[in-house]
Short mmCIF file of C-alpha atoms and ligand atoms in Angstrom, two decimals:
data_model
loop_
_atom_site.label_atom_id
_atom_site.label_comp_id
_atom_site.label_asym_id
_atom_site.label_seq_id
_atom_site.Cartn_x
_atom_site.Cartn_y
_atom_site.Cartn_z
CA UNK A 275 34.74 -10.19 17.22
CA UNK A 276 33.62 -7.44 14.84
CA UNK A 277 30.22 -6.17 15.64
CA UNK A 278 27.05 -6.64 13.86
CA UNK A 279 26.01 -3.57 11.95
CA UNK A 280 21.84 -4.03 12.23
CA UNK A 281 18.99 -2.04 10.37
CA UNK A 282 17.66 1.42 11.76
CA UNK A 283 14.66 0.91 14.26
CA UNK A 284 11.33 0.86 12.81
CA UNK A 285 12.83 -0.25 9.16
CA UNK A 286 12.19 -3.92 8.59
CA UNK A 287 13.99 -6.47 6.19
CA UNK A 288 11.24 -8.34 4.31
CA UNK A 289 12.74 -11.25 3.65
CA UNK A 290 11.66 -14.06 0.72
CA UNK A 291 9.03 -15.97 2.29
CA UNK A 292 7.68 -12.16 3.40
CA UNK A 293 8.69 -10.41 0.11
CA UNK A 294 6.72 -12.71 -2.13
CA UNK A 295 3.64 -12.60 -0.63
CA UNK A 296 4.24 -8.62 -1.24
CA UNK A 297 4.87 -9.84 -4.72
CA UNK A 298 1.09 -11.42 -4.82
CA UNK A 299 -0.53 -8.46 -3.25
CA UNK A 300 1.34 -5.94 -5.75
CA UNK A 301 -0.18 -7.95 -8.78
CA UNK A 302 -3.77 -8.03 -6.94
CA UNK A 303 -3.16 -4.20 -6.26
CA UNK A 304 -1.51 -3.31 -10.16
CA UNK A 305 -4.73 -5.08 -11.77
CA UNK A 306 -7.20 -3.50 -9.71
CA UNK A 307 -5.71 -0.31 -10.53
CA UNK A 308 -5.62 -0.81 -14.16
CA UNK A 309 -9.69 -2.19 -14.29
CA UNK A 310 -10.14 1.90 -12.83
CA UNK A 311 -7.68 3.27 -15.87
CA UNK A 312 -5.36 4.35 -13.19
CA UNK A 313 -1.77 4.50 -14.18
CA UNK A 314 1.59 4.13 -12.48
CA UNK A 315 4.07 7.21 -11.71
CA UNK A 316 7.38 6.50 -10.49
CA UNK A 317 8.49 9.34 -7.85
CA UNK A 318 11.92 9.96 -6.28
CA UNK A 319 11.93 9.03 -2.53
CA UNK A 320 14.04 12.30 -1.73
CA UNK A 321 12.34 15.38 -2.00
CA UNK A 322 13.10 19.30 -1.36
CA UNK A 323 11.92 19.83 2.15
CA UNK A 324 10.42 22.82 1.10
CA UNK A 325 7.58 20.43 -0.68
CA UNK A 326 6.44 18.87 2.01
CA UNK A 327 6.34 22.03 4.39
CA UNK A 328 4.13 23.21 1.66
CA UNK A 329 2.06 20.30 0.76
CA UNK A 330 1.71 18.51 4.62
CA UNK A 331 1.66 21.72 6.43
CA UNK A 332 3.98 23.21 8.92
CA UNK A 333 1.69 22.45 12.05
CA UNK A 334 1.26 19.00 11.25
CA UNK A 335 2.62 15.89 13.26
CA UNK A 336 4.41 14.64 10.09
CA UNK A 337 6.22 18.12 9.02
CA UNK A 338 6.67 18.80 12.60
CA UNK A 339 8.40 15.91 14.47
CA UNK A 340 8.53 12.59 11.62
CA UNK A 341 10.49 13.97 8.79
CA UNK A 342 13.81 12.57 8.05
CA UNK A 343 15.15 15.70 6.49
CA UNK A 344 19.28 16.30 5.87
CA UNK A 345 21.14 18.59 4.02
CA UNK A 346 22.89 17.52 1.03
CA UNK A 347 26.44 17.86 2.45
CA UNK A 348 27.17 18.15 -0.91
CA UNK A 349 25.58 21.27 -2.32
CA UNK A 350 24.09 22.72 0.80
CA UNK A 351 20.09 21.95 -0.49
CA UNK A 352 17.55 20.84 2.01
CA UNK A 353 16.39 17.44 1.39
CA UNK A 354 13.77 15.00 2.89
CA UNK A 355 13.19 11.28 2.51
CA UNK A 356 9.22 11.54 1.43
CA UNK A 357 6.78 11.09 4.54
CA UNK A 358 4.15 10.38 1.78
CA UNK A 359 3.38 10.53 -2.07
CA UNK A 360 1.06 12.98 -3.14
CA UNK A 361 3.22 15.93 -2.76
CA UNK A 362 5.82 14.64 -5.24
CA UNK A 363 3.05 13.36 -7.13
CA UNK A 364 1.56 16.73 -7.47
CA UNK A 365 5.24 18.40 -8.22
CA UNK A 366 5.30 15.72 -10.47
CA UNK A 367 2.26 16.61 -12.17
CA UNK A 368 3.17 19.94 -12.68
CA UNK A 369 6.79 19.97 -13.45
CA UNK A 370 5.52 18.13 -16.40
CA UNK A 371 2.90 19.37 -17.35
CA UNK A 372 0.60 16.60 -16.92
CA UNK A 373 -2.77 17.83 -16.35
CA UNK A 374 -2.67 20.17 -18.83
CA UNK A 375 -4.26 17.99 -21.58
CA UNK A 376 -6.62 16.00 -19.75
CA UNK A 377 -7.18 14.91 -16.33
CA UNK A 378 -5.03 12.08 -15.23
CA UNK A 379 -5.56 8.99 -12.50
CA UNK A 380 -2.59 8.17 -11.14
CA UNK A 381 -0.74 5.40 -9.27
CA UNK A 382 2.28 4.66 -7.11
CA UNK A 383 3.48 2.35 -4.46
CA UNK A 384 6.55 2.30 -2.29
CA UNK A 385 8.56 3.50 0.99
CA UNK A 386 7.46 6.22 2.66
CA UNK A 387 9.50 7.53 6.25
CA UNK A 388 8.43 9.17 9.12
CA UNK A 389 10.15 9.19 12.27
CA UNK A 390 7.77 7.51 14.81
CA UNK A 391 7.46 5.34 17.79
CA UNK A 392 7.84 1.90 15.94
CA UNK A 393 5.33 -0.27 17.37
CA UNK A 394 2.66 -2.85 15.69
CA UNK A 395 1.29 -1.19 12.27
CA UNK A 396 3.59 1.80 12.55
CA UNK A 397 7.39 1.56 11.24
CA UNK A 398 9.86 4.22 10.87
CA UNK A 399 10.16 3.00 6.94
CA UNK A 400 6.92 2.18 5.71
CA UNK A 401 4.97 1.29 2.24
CA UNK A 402 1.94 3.01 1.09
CA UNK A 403 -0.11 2.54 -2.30
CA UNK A 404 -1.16 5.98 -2.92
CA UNK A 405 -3.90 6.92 -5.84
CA UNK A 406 -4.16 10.23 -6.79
CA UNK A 407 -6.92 11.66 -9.50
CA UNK A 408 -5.83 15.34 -10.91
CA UNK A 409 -8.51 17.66 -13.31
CA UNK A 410 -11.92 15.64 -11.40
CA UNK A 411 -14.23 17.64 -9.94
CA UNK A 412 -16.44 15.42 -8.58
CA UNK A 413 -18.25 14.25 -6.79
CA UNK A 414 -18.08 11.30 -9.08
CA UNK A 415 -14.84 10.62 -8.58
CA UNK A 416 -14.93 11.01 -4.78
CA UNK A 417 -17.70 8.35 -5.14
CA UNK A 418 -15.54 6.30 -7.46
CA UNK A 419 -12.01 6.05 -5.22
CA UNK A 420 -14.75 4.92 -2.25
CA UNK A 421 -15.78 2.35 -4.10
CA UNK A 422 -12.44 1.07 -5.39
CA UNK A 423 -11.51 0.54 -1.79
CA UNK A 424 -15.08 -1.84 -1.73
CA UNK A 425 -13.42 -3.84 -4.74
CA UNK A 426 -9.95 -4.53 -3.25
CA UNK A 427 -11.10 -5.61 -0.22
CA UNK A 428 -13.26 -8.06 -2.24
CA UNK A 429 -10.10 -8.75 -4.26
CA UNK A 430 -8.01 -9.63 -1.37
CA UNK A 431 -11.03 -11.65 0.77
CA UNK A 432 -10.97 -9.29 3.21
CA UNK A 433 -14.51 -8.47 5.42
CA UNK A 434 -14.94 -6.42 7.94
CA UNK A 435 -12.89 -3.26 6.77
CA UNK A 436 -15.99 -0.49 7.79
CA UNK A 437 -16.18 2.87 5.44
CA UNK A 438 -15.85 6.47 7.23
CA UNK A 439 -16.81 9.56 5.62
CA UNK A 440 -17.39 13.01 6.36
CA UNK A 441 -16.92 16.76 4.39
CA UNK A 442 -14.77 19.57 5.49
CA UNK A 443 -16.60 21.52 3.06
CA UNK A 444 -14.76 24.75 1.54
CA UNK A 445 -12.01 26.76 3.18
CA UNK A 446 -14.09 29.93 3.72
CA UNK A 447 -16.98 27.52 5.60
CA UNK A 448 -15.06 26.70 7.86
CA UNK A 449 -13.76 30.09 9.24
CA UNK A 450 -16.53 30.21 11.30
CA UNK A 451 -16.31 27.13 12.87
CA UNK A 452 -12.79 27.46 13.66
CA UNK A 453 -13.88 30.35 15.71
CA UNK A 454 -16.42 28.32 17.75
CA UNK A 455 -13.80 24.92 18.10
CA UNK A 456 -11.21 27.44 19.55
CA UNK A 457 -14.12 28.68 22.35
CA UNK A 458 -15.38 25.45 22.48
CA UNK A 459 -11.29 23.96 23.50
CA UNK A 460 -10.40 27.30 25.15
CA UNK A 461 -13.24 26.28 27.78
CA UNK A 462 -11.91 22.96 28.47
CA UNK A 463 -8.11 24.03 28.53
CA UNK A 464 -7.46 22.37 31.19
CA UNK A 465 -8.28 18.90 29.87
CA UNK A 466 -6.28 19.56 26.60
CA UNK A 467 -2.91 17.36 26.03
CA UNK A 468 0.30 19.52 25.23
CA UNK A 469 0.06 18.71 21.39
CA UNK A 470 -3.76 20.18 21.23
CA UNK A 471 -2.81 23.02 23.50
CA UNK A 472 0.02 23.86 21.13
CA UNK A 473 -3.02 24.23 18.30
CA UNK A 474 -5.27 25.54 19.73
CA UNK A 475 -4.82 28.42 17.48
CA UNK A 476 -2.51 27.07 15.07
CA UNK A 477 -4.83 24.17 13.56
CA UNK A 478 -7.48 23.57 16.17
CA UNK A 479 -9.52 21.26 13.59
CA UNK A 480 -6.18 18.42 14.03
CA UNK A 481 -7.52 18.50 17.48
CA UNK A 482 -10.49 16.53 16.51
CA UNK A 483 -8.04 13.89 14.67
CA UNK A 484 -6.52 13.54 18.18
CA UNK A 485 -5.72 9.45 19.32
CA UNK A 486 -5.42 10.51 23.13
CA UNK A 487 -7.88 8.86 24.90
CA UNK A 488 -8.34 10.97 27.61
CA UNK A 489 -9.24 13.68 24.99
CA UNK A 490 -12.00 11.48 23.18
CA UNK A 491 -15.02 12.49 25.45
CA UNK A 492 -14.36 16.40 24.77
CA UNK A 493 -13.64 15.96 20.81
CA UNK A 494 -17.15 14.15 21.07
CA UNK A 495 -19.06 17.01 22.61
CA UNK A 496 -16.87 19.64 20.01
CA UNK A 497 -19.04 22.06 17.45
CA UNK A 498 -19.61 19.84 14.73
CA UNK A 499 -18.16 21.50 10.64
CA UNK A 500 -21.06 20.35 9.03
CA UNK A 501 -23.49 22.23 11.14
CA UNK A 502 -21.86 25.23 9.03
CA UNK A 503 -21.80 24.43 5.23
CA UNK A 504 -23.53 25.60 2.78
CA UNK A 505 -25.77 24.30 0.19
CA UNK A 506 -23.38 23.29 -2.47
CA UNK A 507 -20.74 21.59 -0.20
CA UNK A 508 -23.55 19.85 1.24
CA UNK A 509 -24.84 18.91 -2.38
CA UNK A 510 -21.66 17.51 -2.75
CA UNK A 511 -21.47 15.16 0.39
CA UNK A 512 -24.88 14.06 -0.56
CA UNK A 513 -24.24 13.20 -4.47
CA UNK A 514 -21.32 11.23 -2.91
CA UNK A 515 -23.63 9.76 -0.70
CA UNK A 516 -26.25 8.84 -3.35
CA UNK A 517 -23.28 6.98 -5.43
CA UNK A 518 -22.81 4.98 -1.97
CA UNK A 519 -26.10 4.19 -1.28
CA UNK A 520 -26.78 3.22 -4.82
CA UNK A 521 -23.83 0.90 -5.01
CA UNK A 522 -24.82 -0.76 -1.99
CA UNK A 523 -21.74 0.33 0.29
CA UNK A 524 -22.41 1.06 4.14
CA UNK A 525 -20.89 4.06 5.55
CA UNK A 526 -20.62 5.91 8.74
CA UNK A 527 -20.75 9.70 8.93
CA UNK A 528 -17.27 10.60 11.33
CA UNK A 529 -17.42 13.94 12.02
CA UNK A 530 -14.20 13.98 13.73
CA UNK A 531 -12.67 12.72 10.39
CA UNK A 532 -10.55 15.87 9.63
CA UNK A 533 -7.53 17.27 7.89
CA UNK A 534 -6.42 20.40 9.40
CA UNK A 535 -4.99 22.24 5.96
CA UNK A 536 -6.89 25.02 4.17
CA UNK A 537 -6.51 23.53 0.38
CA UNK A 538 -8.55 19.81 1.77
CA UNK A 539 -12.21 20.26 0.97
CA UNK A 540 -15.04 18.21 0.80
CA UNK A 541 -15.03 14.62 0.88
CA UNK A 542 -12.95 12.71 3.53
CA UNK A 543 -12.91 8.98 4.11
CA UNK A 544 -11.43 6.29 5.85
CA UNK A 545 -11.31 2.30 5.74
CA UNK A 546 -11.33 1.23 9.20
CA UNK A 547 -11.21 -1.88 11.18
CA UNK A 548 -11.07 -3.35 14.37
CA UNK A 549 -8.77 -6.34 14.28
CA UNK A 550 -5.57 -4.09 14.27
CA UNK A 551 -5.80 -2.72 17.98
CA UNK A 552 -5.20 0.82 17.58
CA UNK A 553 -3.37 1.03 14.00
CA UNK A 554 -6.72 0.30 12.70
CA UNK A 555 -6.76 2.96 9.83
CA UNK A 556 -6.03 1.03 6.28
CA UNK A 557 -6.53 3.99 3.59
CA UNK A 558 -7.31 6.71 3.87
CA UNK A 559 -8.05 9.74 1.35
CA UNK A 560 -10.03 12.81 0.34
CA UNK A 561 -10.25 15.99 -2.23
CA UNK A 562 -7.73 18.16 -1.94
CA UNK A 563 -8.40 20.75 -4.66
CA UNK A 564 -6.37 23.91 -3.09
CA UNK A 565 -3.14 21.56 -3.03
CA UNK A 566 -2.12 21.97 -7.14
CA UNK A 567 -1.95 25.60 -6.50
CA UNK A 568 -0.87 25.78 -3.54
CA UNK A 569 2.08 24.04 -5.10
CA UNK A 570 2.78 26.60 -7.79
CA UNK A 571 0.59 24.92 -10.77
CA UNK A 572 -2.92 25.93 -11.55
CA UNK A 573 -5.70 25.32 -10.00
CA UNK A 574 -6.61 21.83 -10.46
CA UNK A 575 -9.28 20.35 -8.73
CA UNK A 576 -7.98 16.65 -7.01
CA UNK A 577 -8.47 13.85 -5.00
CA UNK A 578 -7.18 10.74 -3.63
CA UNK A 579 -6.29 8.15 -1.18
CA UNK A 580 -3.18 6.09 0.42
CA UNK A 581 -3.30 2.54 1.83
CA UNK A 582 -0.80 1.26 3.98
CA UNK A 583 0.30 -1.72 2.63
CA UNK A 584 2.03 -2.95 5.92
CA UNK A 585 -0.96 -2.86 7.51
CA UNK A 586 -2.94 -4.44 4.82
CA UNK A 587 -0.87 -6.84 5.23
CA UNK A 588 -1.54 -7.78 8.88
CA UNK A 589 -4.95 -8.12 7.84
CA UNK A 590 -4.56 -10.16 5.26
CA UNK A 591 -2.43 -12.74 7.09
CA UNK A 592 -5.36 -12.70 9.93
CA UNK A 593 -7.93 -13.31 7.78
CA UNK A 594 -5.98 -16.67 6.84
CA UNK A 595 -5.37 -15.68 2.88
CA UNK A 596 -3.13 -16.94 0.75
CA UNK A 597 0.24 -15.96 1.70
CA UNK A 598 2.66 -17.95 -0.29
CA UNK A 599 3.68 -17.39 -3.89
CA UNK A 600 3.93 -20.75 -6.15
CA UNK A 601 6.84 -22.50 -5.89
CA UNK A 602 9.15 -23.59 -8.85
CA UNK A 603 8.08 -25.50 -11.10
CA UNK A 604 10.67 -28.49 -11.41
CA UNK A 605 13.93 -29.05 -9.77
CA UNK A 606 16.98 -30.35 -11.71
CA UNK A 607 18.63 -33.42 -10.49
CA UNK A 608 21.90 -34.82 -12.01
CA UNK A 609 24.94 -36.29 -11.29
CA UNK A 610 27.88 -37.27 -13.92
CA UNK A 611 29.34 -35.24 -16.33
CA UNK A 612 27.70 -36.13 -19.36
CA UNK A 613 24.20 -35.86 -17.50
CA UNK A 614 25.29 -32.54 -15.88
CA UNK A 615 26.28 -30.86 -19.75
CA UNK A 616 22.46 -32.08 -20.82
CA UNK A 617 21.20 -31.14 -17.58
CA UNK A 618 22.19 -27.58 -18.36
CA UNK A 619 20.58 -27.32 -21.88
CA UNK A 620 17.42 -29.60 -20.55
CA UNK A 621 17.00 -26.59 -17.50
CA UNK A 622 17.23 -24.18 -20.38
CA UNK A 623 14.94 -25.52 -22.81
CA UNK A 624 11.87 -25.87 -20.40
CA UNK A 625 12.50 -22.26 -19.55
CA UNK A 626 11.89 -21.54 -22.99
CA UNK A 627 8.60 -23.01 -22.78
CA UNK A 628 7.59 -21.19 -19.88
CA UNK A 629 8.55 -24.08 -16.89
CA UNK A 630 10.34 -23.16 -13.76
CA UNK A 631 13.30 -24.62 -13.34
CA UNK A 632 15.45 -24.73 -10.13
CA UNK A 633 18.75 -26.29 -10.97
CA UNK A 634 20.68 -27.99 -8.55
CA UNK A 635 24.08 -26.83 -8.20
CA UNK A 636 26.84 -28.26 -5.80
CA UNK A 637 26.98 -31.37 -7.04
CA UNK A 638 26.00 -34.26 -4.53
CA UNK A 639 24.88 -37.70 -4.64
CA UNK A 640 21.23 -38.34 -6.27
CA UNK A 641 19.72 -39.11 -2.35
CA UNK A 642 21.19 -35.78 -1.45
CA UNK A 643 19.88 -33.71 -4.44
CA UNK A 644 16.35 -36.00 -4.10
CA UNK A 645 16.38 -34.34 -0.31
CA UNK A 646 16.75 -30.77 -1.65
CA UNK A 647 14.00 -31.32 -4.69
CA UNK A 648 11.84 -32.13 -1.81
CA UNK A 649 12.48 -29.48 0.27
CA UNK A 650 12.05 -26.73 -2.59
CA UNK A 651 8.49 -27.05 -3.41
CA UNK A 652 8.98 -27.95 -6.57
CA UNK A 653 6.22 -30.13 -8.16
CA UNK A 654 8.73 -32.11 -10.15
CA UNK A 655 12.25 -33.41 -10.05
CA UNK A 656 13.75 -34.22 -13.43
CA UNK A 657 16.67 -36.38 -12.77
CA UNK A 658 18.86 -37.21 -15.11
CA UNK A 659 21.90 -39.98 -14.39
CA UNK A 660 24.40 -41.08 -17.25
CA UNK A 661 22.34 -44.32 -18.45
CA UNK A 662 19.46 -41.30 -19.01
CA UNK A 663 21.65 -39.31 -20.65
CA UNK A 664 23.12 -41.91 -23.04
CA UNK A 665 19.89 -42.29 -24.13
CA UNK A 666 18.35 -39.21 -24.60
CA UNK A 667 15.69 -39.37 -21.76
CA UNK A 668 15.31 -38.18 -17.99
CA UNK A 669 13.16 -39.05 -15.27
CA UNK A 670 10.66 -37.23 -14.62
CA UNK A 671 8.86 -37.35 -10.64
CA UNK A 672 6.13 -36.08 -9.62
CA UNK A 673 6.91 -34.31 -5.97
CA UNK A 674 3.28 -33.29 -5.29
CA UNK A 675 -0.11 -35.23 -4.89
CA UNK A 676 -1.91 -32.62 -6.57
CA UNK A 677 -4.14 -34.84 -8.10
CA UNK A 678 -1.18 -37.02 -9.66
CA UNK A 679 0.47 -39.72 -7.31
CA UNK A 680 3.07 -38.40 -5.78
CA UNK A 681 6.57 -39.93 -6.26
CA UNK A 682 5.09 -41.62 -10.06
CA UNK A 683 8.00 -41.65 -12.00
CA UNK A 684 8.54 -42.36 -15.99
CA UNK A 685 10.97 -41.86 -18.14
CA UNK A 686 10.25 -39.48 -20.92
CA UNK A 687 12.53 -38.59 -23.80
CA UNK A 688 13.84 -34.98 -24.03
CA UNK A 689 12.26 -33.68 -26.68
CA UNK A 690 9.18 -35.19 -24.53
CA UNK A 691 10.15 -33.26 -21.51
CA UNK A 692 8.18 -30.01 -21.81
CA UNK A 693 5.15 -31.09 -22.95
CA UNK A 694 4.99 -33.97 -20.26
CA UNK A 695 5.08 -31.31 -17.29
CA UNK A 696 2.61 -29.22 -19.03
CA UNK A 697 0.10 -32.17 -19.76
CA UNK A 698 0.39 -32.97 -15.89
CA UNK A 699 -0.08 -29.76 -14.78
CA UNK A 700 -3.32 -29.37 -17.33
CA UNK A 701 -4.72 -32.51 -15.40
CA UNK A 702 -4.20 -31.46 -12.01
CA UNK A 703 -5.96 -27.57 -13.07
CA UNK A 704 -9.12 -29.82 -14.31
CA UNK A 705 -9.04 -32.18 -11.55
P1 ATP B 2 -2.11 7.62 11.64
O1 ATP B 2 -3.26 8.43 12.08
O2 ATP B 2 -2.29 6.13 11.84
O3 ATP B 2 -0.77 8.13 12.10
P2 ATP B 2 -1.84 9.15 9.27
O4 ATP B 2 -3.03 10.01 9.30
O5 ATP B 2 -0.53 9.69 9.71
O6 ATP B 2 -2.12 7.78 10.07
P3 ATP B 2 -1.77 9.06 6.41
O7 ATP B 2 -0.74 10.09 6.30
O8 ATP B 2 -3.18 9.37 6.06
O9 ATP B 2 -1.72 8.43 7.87
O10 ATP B 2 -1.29 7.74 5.61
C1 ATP B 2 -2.18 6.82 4.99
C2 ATP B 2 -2.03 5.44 5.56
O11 ATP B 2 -0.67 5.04 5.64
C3 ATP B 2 -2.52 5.28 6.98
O12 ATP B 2 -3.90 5.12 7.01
C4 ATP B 2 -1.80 4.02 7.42
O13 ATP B 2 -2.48 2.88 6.93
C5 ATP B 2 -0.48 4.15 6.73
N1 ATP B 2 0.54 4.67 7.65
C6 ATP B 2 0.75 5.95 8.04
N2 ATP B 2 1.80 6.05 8.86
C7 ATP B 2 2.31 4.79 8.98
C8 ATP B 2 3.44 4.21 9.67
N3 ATP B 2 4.27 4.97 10.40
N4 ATP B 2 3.65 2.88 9.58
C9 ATP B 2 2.82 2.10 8.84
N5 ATP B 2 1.76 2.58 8.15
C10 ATP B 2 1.51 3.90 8.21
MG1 MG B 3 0.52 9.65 11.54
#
């Protein structure tokens, strides 16, 4: 027997019943978006590797043991399958010129890879919503991408997803603080995991960020940033604060929330909950004004967030939301020729009104095609036999009780047709 060829670990098949309740959440996510003026950029999913050593950081988990990076065998050029958007949407940006005008709010959604231990909430092939504002310098905008978060989690029905914050302040703040971390660590070296051993001096501020447990009770006693910022970083947490306050959003202040690369600043926040075990982090974001330059454009102040939409997911399907798209509209029973030739132009014509219209192909006896329109969904069947067709008419059924009795059937002529689904389905939306 020839053997099955299966997907790659960690990278999952979504298949229809799956895929269109991605479908539902995309719409919920593209209108939410859009009430913020945020709008879409489409990004390639390879990369230069280059980029991402830049943008992630070489002594970073993702840049130093997830990347799925080849060379092109090709041409020779380094290439990477993107671990995340906002470098390409910041190469983007440039390249083009984008910010150069005005500032822009920007929005994309897809795969992302990173070579990790699949387990629950963490795939090897995963899907982030990422939302990146370019030319803001805040704190305004911090305060705004915060409270967008609020909204889609009201969107989606979703409670219980708790709000994280904390400021890394500026670069040159935080010199000094590195210096005390690395004492602080040095002293307790013998408690350290390999991973914080290894940076120690390299990025000693990702050791705060650390998820080994045994290293929790240490990063809790650690020398705390904000105990060494100054008066206008501080001014900045605080306006974002105000905004927070203001709007009625609870927060926590994490001081262990962290990113360990010189061009972060500032704000830093995370959507957390509990109900994930310990892939509990939904979105998470922050200002990142060094990163534009960093990247070879000007400097451009920034910020922004990602979500992970698998994990969104989860949540969403334990809180008991709706997780099923609509189903089709009407199903298209027939049998004989002459009903089968008006079949085809009666399908057609209620798509032209805007009905749904599953035609049954295969042929079959009416019981056996009656089985099937059942089985679909569908709120209708039409059925049309050769005595309907001879006279211009089909059947139409109501498959649903939704507010209609089910399995009511009259005959309706075809001109009819259209306008008889859509005054049913107007009763059932008032009733
Ligand atoms: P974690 O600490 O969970 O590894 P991260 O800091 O690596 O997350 P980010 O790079 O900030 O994550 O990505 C933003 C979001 O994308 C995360 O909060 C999470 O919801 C999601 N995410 C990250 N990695 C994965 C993955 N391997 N599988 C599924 N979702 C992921
Ligand atoms: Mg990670």
């Amino acid at each position: 027997m020839t053997p099955k060829i299966q997907s790659v670990r960690g990278m999952n098949d979504i298949l229809p019943d799956e895929a269109e309740f991605w479908d539902l959440f995309e719409e919920t996510i593209r209108s939410w978006l859009k009430s913020y003026g945020y709008r879409p950029i489409r990004l390639p999913i390879v990369e230069p590797t280059p980029l991402f050593k830049r943008a992630i950081g070489e002594v970073t988990d993702i840049v130093e043991k997830e990347m799925y990076s080849f060379v092109d065998a090709l041409n020779g050029e380094a290439l990477t399958l993107r671990p995340e958007g906002t470098a390409g949407c910041v190469r983007a940006a440039i390249q083009h010129n984008l910010v150069a005008q005005q500032p822009q709010r920007l929005y994309y959604m897809g795969q992302m890879f990173r070579h990790e231990r699949p387990q629950k909430g963490r795939y090897r092939q995963f899907h982030q919503v990422g939302v990146e504002a370019l030319g803001f310098s805040g704190p305004d905008i911090d305060a705004e991408q915060i409270l967008m978060g609020a909204r889609l989690w009201g969107d989606l029905g979703l409670d219980g997803v708790a709000l994280q914050i904390n400021t890394l302040g500026q670069a040159a703040e935080r010199t000094r603080h590195r210096a005390e971390l690395i004492s602080y660590f040095e002293q307790h070296g013998e408690l350290l995991d390999e991973d914080a051993r290894r940076r120690l001096h390299s990025n000693p501020l990702r050791i705060l960020d650390s998820k080994n447990p045994a290293l929790q009770e240490i990063i809790r006693g650690a020398p705390r940033l904000i105990d060494h910022l100054g008066a206008e970083s501080m001014a900045h947490f605080e306006s974002v604060q105000q905004v927070l306050r203001d709007a009625g959003q609870p927060f926590e202040i994490n001081p262990r929330l962290v990113r360990g690369l010189d061009y972060y600043n500032l704000t830093v926040f995370e959507w957390v909950t509990d109900r994930l075990g310990a892939q509990g982090t939904v979105c998470a974001g922050g200002r990142y004004d060094g990163l534009v330059q960093q990247l070879g454009g000007k400097s451009v102040p920034a910020c922004g967030f990602a979500m992970g939409v698998e994990r969104l997911l989860a949540l969403l399907r334990e809180a008991g939301g709706e997780t099923t798209a609509a189903a089709v509209d009407v199903y298209l029973v027939h049998q004989g020729s002459a009903a089968s030739r008006l079949a085809v132009r009666v399908a057609e014509g209620l798509r032209d009104q805007g009905i749904d219209v599953l035609f049954h192909c295969g042929g079959g006896g009416f019981k056996a095609q009656m089985k099937k329109a059942d089985a679909s969904g569908a709120n209708f069947a039409v059925i049309i036999g050769d005595d309907e067709a001879e006279a211009g008419e089909v059947t139409l059924k109501a498959l649903r009780a939704n507010g209609e009795q089910p399995n009511e059937q009259k005959r309706v002529s075809v001109d009819g047709l259209a306008d008889a689904i859509m005054g049913s389905i107007l009763d059932w939306e008032e009733s």
